[in-house]
């Protein structure tokens, strides 16, 4: 099986597996207690916090571990809005944020707040001037912008957004789920969220970083864990494994990201050459190193995925014509690109040129067959 | 969701052909459009009736990829749109 869905989840890093097994034996006790095994669990937890903080460019006491990246976003968005209630009730986001941001924004709206959504261009990036204008409007409590888009890989102008937020005195939440550990993070954020299983850690660990001096108040019932930021008993072994994965990925990233990016360039160049009527979407240069997305005219996304799976290639799709939502992807819609026949290829660490060859070998014939079945002559 | 890009002349030009793709899921409305666009003369307008939300984005995207012209999308009273496309070549 050629696994090309790293943007959904990166396979567990070998160093994370090793750390997880070791920590299950020594890190199981309650880190909030005072006896020996508890102190050991606490030490492991704080060591992991320090390591994660170092890679993300934060102070350890700014880092809280959550149960998922989604929970980190929910707490980051709603907690900052709650903490800044007096400053205003206006939330600014891009139109292509992850659903966790948009759903948190929906709660905020139902609660009487307002949401300003900044549109994107054809590549999926927000216009920095439009974002700045939205942030500078009075009563803005929080702005949210992803580091890179999860469906098409396009990098967002986070540095410009951060400058606008600094000018307006508004905190910026950056959802770094797709780039944490892979590419250096832009500076200037006030709140940062990420998800460990996307960098090769186990599932069940997210990261919420709140810069010192950022007003934040938990939207949830009071709990003592994680400096009162995240409720519930910490999953110490998984957190230890996540820190090990992040360190390993960050150490390899300079070399590995360049290598994966060259493979993505190859897919971007070869797919339109090998398959007629294909649109490769997203920014060709300002993009996450491991993500490429294209849409095939006249083809149903789910059918394409099923056929690729039969040929031993695992990919994902933003097309949801037959999915339960019955809505096309909000990202593709906002970009104004084809929403059907969509394939997202996201390369995990260690992807070989041979793996990419496999995709490029099977894809043209699969697309041709699906089109023939639909009565299309190409 | 009515786009207003049409020029006055285009807006008054009646469609030479109407394709009823109501109830059809993408990519079928686009397949129907691609099959039938050559049945109208150059510069004539085809109206695609569609109610799959994907068609609202995908037909203009198809026009861009195929160098035809998306004239406008008009909301239909019963839901969906009449999406007007001008054959360019």
PDB file of C-alpha atoms in Angstrom, chain A residues 177-366:
ATOM      1  CA  UNK A 177      -1.752  21.641  12.250  1.00  0.00           C
ATOM      2  CA  UNK A 178      -0.353  21.082   8.741  1.00  0.00           C
ATOM      3  CA  UNK A 179       3.102  22.587   9.216  1.00  0.00           C
ATOM      4  CA  UNK A 180       4.198  22.144  12.865  1.00  0.00           C
ATOM      5  CA  UNK A 181       7.519  20.298  12.851  1.00  0.00           C
ATOM      6  CA  UNK A 182       7.754  20.442   9.037  1.00  0.00           C
ATOM      7  CA  UNK A 183       8.507  24.086   8.296  1.00  0.00           C
ATOM      8  CA  UNK A 184       9.585  26.949  10.572  1.00  0.00           C
ATOM      9  CA  UNK A 185       6.572  28.715  12.063  1.00  0.00           C
ATOM     10  CA  UNK A 186       5.973  32.360  11.255  1.00  0.00           C
ATOM     11  CA  UNK A 187       6.383  34.693  14.234  1.00  0.00           C
ATOM     12  CA  UNK A 188       3.921  37.104  15.759  1.00  0.00           C
ATOM     13  CA  UNK A 189       1.127  34.752  16.827  1.00  0.00           C
ATOM     14  CA  UNK A 190      -0.588  35.014  20.202  1.00  0.00           C
ATOM     15  CA  UNK A 191      -2.239  31.603  20.207  1.00  0.00           C
ATOM     16  CA  UNK A 192      -0.949  28.543  18.349  1.00  0.00           C
ATOM     17  CA  UNK A 193      -2.657  25.193  17.888  1.00  0.00           C
ATOM     18  CA  UNK A 194      -1.389  21.892  16.484  1.00  0.00           C
ATOM     19  CA  UNK A 195      -2.114  18.187  16.446  1.00  0.00           C
ATOM     20  CA  UNK A 196       0.451  15.519  17.339  1.00  0.00           C
ATOM     21  CA  UNK A 197      -0.781  12.728  15.051  1.00  0.00           C
ATOM     22  CA  UNK A 198      -0.130  14.992  12.069  1.00  0.00           C
ATOM     23  CA  UNK A 199       3.577  15.153  12.970  1.00  0.00           C
ATOM     24  CA  UNK A 200       4.000  11.435  13.653  1.00  0.00           C
ATOM     25  CA  UNK A 201       2.848  11.264  17.277  1.00  0.00           C
ATOM     26  CA  UNK A 202      -0.031   9.091  18.476  1.00  0.00           C
ATOM     27  CA  UNK A 203      -3.679  10.193  18.271  1.00  0.00           C
ATOM     28  CA  UNK A 204      -5.183  11.903  21.306  1.00  0.00           C
ATOM     29  CA  UNK A 205      -2.703  14.749  21.781  1.00  0.00           C
ATOM     30  CA  UNK A 206      -3.152  18.349  20.680  1.00  0.00           C
ATOM     31  CA  UNK A 207      -1.189  21.437  21.610  1.00  0.00           C
ATOM     32  CA  UNK A 208      -2.565  24.802  22.683  1.00  0.00           C
ATOM     33  CA  UNK A 209       0.056  27.525  23.109  1.00  0.00           C
ATOM     34  CA  UNK A 210      -1.031  30.809  24.639  1.00  0.00           C
ATOM     35  CA  UNK A 211       1.566  33.568  24.677  1.00  0.00           C
ATOM     36  CA  UNK A 212       2.204  35.310  27.973  1.00  0.00           C
ATOM     37  CA  UNK A 213       0.085  38.418  28.158  1.00  0.00           C
ATOM     38  CA  UNK A 214      -2.718  37.102  25.942  1.00  0.00           C
ATOM     39  CA  UNK A 215      -6.085  37.323  27.649  1.00  0.00           C
ATOM     40  CA  UNK A 216      -7.685  33.889  27.782  1.00  0.00           C
ATOM     41  CA  UNK A 217     -10.444  32.401  29.911  1.00  0.00           C
ATOM     42  CA  UNK A 218     -11.603  28.818  29.710  1.00  0.00           C
ATOM     43  CA  UNK A 219     -15.028  28.423  28.105  1.00  0.00           C
ATOM     44  CA  UNK A 220     -15.396  25.096  29.950  1.00  0.00           C
ATOM     45  CA  UNK A 221     -16.145  24.184  33.583  1.00  0.00           C
ATOM     46  CA  UNK A 222     -13.225  24.759  35.933  1.00  0.00           C
ATOM     47  CA  UNK A 223     -10.543  22.070  36.165  1.00  0.00           C
ATOM     48  CA  UNK A 224      -7.059  22.133  37.665  1.00  0.00           C
ATOM     49  CA  UNK A 225      -5.178  20.325  34.902  1.00  0.00           C
ATOM     50  CA  UNK A 226      -2.774  21.996  32.466  1.00  0.00           C
ATOM     51  CA  UNK A 227      -2.721  25.288  34.409  1.00  0.00           C
ATOM     52  CA  UNK A 228      -6.526  25.353  34.313  1.00  0.00           C
ATOM     53  CA  UNK A 229      -6.510  25.491  30.538  1.00  0.00           C
ATOM     54  CA  UNK A 230      -7.515  21.957  29.584  1.00  0.00           C
ATOM     55  CA  UNK A 231      -9.818  19.714  31.588  1.00  0.00           C
ATOM     56  CA  UNK A 232      -9.019  16.091  32.335  1.00  0.00           C
ATOM     57  CA  UNK A 233      -6.180  13.749  33.241  1.00  0.00           C
ATOM     58  CA  UNK A 234      -3.196  14.159  30.893  1.00  0.00           C
ATOM     59  CA  UNK A 235      -2.300  11.217  28.643  1.00  0.00           C
ATOM     60  CA  UNK A 236       1.346  11.292  29.749  1.00  0.00           C
ATOM     61  CA  UNK A 237       2.642   8.340  27.651  1.00  0.00           C
ATOM     62  CA  UNK A 238       1.069   9.729  24.447  1.00  0.00           C
ATOM     63  CA  UNK A 239       2.363  13.227  25.240  1.00  0.00           C
ATOM     64  CA  UNK A 240       5.897  11.857  25.777  1.00  0.00           C
ATOM     65  CA  UNK A 241       5.653  10.001  22.443  1.00  0.00           C
ATOM     66  CA  UNK A 242       4.344  13.149  20.731  1.00  0.00           C
ATOM     67  CA  UNK A 243       7.296  15.186  21.958  1.00  0.00           C
ATOM     68  CA  UNK A 244       9.700  12.493  20.712  1.00  0.00           C
ATOM     69  CA  UNK A 245       7.998  12.507  17.285  1.00  0.00           C
ATOM     70  CA  UNK A 246       8.075  16.305  17.037  1.00  0.00           C
ATOM     71  CA  UNK A 247      11.760  16.463  17.902  1.00  0.00           C
ATOM     72  CA  UNK A 248      12.561  13.728  15.392  1.00  0.00           C
ATOM     73  CA  UNK A 249      10.469  15.323  12.625  1.00  0.00           C
ATOM     74  CA  UNK A 250      11.924  18.795  13.262  1.00  0.00           C
ATOM     75  CA  UNK A 251      15.469  17.382  13.228  1.00  0.00           C
ATOM     76  CA  UNK A 252      14.839  15.679   9.877  1.00  0.00           C
ATOM     77  CA  UNK A 253      12.666  18.433   8.409  1.00  0.00           C
ATOM     78  CA  UNK A 254      15.262  20.634   6.711  1.00  0.00           C
ATOM     79  CA  UNK A 255      16.436  17.766   4.535  1.00  0.00           C
ATOM     80  CA  UNK A 256      13.193  15.764   4.392  1.00  0.00           C
ATOM     81  CA  UNK A 257      10.888  18.710   3.593  1.00  0.00           C
ATOM     82  CA  UNK A 258      13.083  19.699   0.637  1.00  0.00           C
ATOM     83  CA  UNK A 259      13.050  16.116  -0.625  1.00  0.00           C
ATOM     84  CA  UNK A 260       9.248  15.747  -0.292  1.00  0.00           C
ATOM     85  CA  UNK A 261       8.760  19.163  -1.885  1.00  0.00           C
ATOM     86  CA  UNK A 262      10.725  18.040  -4.944  1.00  0.00           C
ATOM     87  CA  UNK A 263       8.482  14.951  -5.194  1.00  0.00           C
ATOM     88  CA  UNK A 264       5.417  17.216  -4.990  1.00  0.00           C
ATOM     89  CA  UNK A 265       6.881  19.369  -7.788  1.00  0.00           C
ATOM     90  CA  UNK A 266       7.196  16.221  -9.849  1.00  0.00           C
ATOM     91  CA  UNK A 267       3.522  15.284  -9.253  1.00  0.00           C
ATOM     92  CA  UNK A 268       2.439  18.853 -10.059  1.00  0.00           C
ATOM     93  CA  UNK A 269       4.320  18.730 -13.366  1.00  0.00           C
ATOM     94  CA  UNK A 270       3.544  15.136 -14.397  1.00  0.00           C
ATOM     95  CA  UNK A 271      -0.178  14.761 -13.591  1.00  0.00           C
ATOM     96  CA  UNK A 272      -1.354  17.383 -16.142  1.00  0.00           C
ATOM     97  CA  UNK A 273       1.047  15.898 -18.701  1.00  0.00           C
ATOM     98  CA  UNK A 274      -0.224  12.335 -18.188  1.00  0.00           C
ATOM     99  CA  UNK A 275      -3.929  13.006 -17.628  1.00  0.00           C
ATOM    100  CA  UNK A 276      -6.008  15.297 -19.872  1.00  0.00           C
ATOM    101  CA  UNK A 277      -8.415  17.839 -18.354  1.00  0.00           C
ATOM    102  CA  UNK A 278      -6.812  18.089 -14.927  1.00  0.00           C
ATOM    103  CA  UNK A 279      -6.417  21.227 -12.864  1.00  0.00           C
ATOM    104  CA  UNK A 280      -3.606  21.217 -10.293  1.00  0.00           C
ATOM    105  CA  UNK A 281      -4.718  23.627  -7.597  1.00  0.00           C
ATOM    106  CA  UNK A 282      -3.108  25.570  -4.759  1.00  0.00           C
ATOM    107  CA  UNK A 283      -0.003  27.749  -4.860  1.00  0.00           C
ATOM    108  CA  UNK A 284       2.829  26.001  -6.751  1.00  0.00           C
ATOM    109  CA  UNK A 285       5.563  27.638  -4.648  1.00  0.00           C
ATOM    110  CA  UNK A 286       4.159  29.079  -1.396  1.00  0.00           C
ATOM    111  CA  UNK A 287       2.886  25.728  -0.126  1.00  0.00           C
ATOM    112  CA  UNK A 288       3.361  23.059   2.528  1.00  0.00           C
ATOM    113  CA  UNK A 289       6.199  20.771   1.412  1.00  0.00           C
ATOM    114  CA  UNK A 290       4.178  17.544   1.367  1.00  0.00           C
ATOM    115  CA  UNK A 291       0.700  18.423  -0.011  1.00  0.00           C
ATOM    116  CA  UNK A 292      -0.541  18.571  -3.606  1.00  0.00           C
ATOM    117  CA  UNK A 293      -4.131  18.606  -4.824  1.00  0.00           C
ATOM    118  CA  UNK A 294      -5.619  18.259  -8.283  1.00  0.00           C
ATOM    119  CA  UNK A 295      -9.101  17.891  -9.762  1.00  0.00           C
ATOM    120  CA  UNK A 296     -10.035  15.697 -12.721  1.00  0.00           C
ATOM    121  CA  UNK A 297     -12.878  16.940 -14.908  1.00  0.00           C
ATOM    122  CA  UNK A 298     -15.921  14.665 -15.339  1.00  0.00           C
ATOM    123  CA  UNK A 299     -14.849  12.271 -12.581  1.00  0.00           C
ATOM    124  CA  UNK A 300     -16.535  11.626  -9.258  1.00  0.00           C
ATOM    125  CA  UNK A 301     -14.039  12.042  -6.415  1.00  0.00           C
ATOM    126  CA  UNK A 302     -15.239   9.035  -4.426  1.00  0.00           C
ATOM    127  CA  UNK A 303     -15.050   6.745  -7.447  1.00  0.00           C
ATOM    128  CA  UNK A 304     -11.501   7.904  -8.128  1.00  0.00           C
ATOM    129  CA  UNK A 305     -10.516   7.266  -4.497  1.00  0.00           C
ATOM    130  CA  UNK A 306     -12.010   3.782  -4.543  1.00  0.00           C
ATOM    131  CA  UNK A 307     -10.188   2.888  -7.767  1.00  0.00           C
ATOM    132  CA  UNK A 308      -6.880   4.268  -6.469  1.00  0.00           C
ATOM    133  CA  UNK A 309      -7.382   2.236  -3.294  1.00  0.00           C
ATOM    134  CA  UNK A 310      -7.861  -0.920  -5.396  1.00  0.00           C
ATOM    135  CA  UNK A 311      -4.578  -0.051  -7.137  1.00  0.00           C
ATOM    136  CA  UNK A 312      -2.894   0.216  -3.721  1.00  0.00           C
ATOM    137  CA  UNK A 313      -2.768   4.010  -3.351  1.00  0.00           C
ATOM    138  CA  UNK A 314      -4.355   5.706  -0.310  1.00  0.00           C
ATOM    139  CA  UNK A 315      -5.317   9.350  -0.913  1.00  0.00           C
ATOM    140  CA  UNK A 316      -8.012  11.729   0.278  1.00  0.00           C
ATOM    141  CA  UNK A 317     -10.480  14.009  -1.503  1.00  0.00           C
ATOM    142  CA  UNK A 318     -12.168  17.332  -0.866  1.00  0.00           C
ATOM    143  CA  UNK A 319     -14.988  16.268  -3.169  1.00  0.00           C
ATOM    144  CA  UNK A 320     -18.041  15.256  -1.254  1.00  0.00           C
ATOM    145  CA  UNK A 321     -20.710  14.814  -3.905  1.00  0.00           C
ATOM    146  CA  UNK A 322     -21.706  11.479  -2.420  1.00  0.00           C
ATOM    147  CA  UNK A 323     -20.639  12.211   1.166  1.00  0.00           C
ATOM    148  CA  UNK A 324     -23.209  12.633   3.882  1.00  0.00           C
ATOM    149  CA  UNK A 325     -22.820  16.421   3.952  1.00  0.00           C
ATOM    150  CA  UNK A 326     -23.926  16.756   0.307  1.00  0.00           C
ATOM    151  CA  UNK A 327     -21.931  19.975   0.205  1.00  0.00           C
ATOM    152  CA  UNK A 328     -18.816  20.558  -1.848  1.00  0.00           C
ATOM    153  CA  UNK A 329     -15.668  21.365   0.114  1.00  0.00           C
ATOM    154  CA  UNK A 330     -15.865  24.901   1.541  1.00  0.00           C
ATOM    155  CA  UNK A 331     -12.182  25.332   0.666  1.00  0.00           C
ATOM    156  CA  UNK A 332     -12.533  24.463  -3.032  1.00  0.00           C
ATOM    157  CA  UNK A 333     -15.745  26.499  -3.219  1.00  0.00           C
ATOM    158  CA  UNK A 334     -14.059  29.564  -1.707  1.00  0.00           C
ATOM    159  CA  UNK A 335     -11.184  29.209  -4.208  1.00  0.00           C
ATOM    160  CA  UNK A 336     -13.602  28.955  -7.131  1.00  0.00           C
ATOM    161  CA  UNK A 337     -11.961  25.794  -8.464  1.00  0.00           C
ATOM    162  CA  UNK A 338     -13.465  22.468  -9.526  1.00  0.00           C
ATOM    163  CA  UNK A 339     -15.021  20.781  -6.519  1.00  0.00           C
ATOM    164  CA  UNK A 340     -15.521  17.384  -8.145  1.00  0.00           C
ATOM    165  CA  UNK A 341     -12.915  14.789  -9.105  1.00  0.00           C
ATOM    166  CA  UNK A 342     -10.645  16.114  -6.409  1.00  0.00           C
ATOM    167  CA  UNK A 343      -7.603  14.217  -5.098  1.00  0.00           C
ATOM    168  CA  UNK A 344      -5.321  15.322  -2.279  1.00  0.00           C
ATOM    169  CA  UNK A 345      -1.937  13.631  -2.223  1.00  0.00           C
ATOM    170  CA  UNK A 346       0.025  14.236   0.985  1.00  0.00           C
ATOM    171  CA  UNK A 347       3.375  12.542   1.344  1.00  0.00           C
ATOM    172  CA  UNK A 348       4.473  11.026   4.659  1.00  0.00           C
ATOM    173  CA  UNK A 349       8.118  11.100   5.755  1.00  0.00           C
ATOM    174  CA  UNK A 350      10.251   8.656   3.846  1.00  0.00           C
ATOM    175  CA  UNK A 351       8.122   8.630   0.673  1.00  0.00           C
ATOM    176  CA  UNK A 352      10.311   7.326  -2.138  1.00  0.00           C
ATOM    177  CA  UNK A 353      10.467   8.346  -5.791  1.00  0.00           C
ATOM    178  CA  UNK A 354       9.230   4.822  -6.513  1.00  0.00           C
ATOM    179  CA  UNK A 355       6.048   5.437  -4.482  1.00  0.00           C
ATOM    180  CA  UNK A 356       5.350   8.545  -6.572  1.00  0.00           C
ATOM    181  CA  UNK A 357       6.072   6.559  -9.758  1.00  0.00           C
ATOM    182  CA  UNK A 358       3.441   4.045  -8.666  1.00  0.00           C
ATOM    183  CA  UNK A 359       0.792   6.791  -8.417  1.00  0.00           C
ATOM    184  CA  UNK A 360       1.823   8.315 -11.755  1.00  0.00           C
ATOM    185  CA  UNK A 361       1.683   4.881 -13.387  1.00  0.00           C
ATOM    186  CA  UNK A 362      -1.802   3.869 -12.223  1.00  0.00           C
ATOM    187  CA  UNK A 363      -3.583   7.257 -12.287  1.00  0.00           C
ATOM    188  CA  UNK A 364      -3.903   7.951 -16.049  1.00  0.00           C
ATOM    189  CA  UNK A 365      -5.542   4.616 -16.806  1.00  0.00           C
ATOM    190  CA  UNK A 366      -7.935   4.844 -13.844  1.00  0.00           C
TER     191      UNK A 366
END
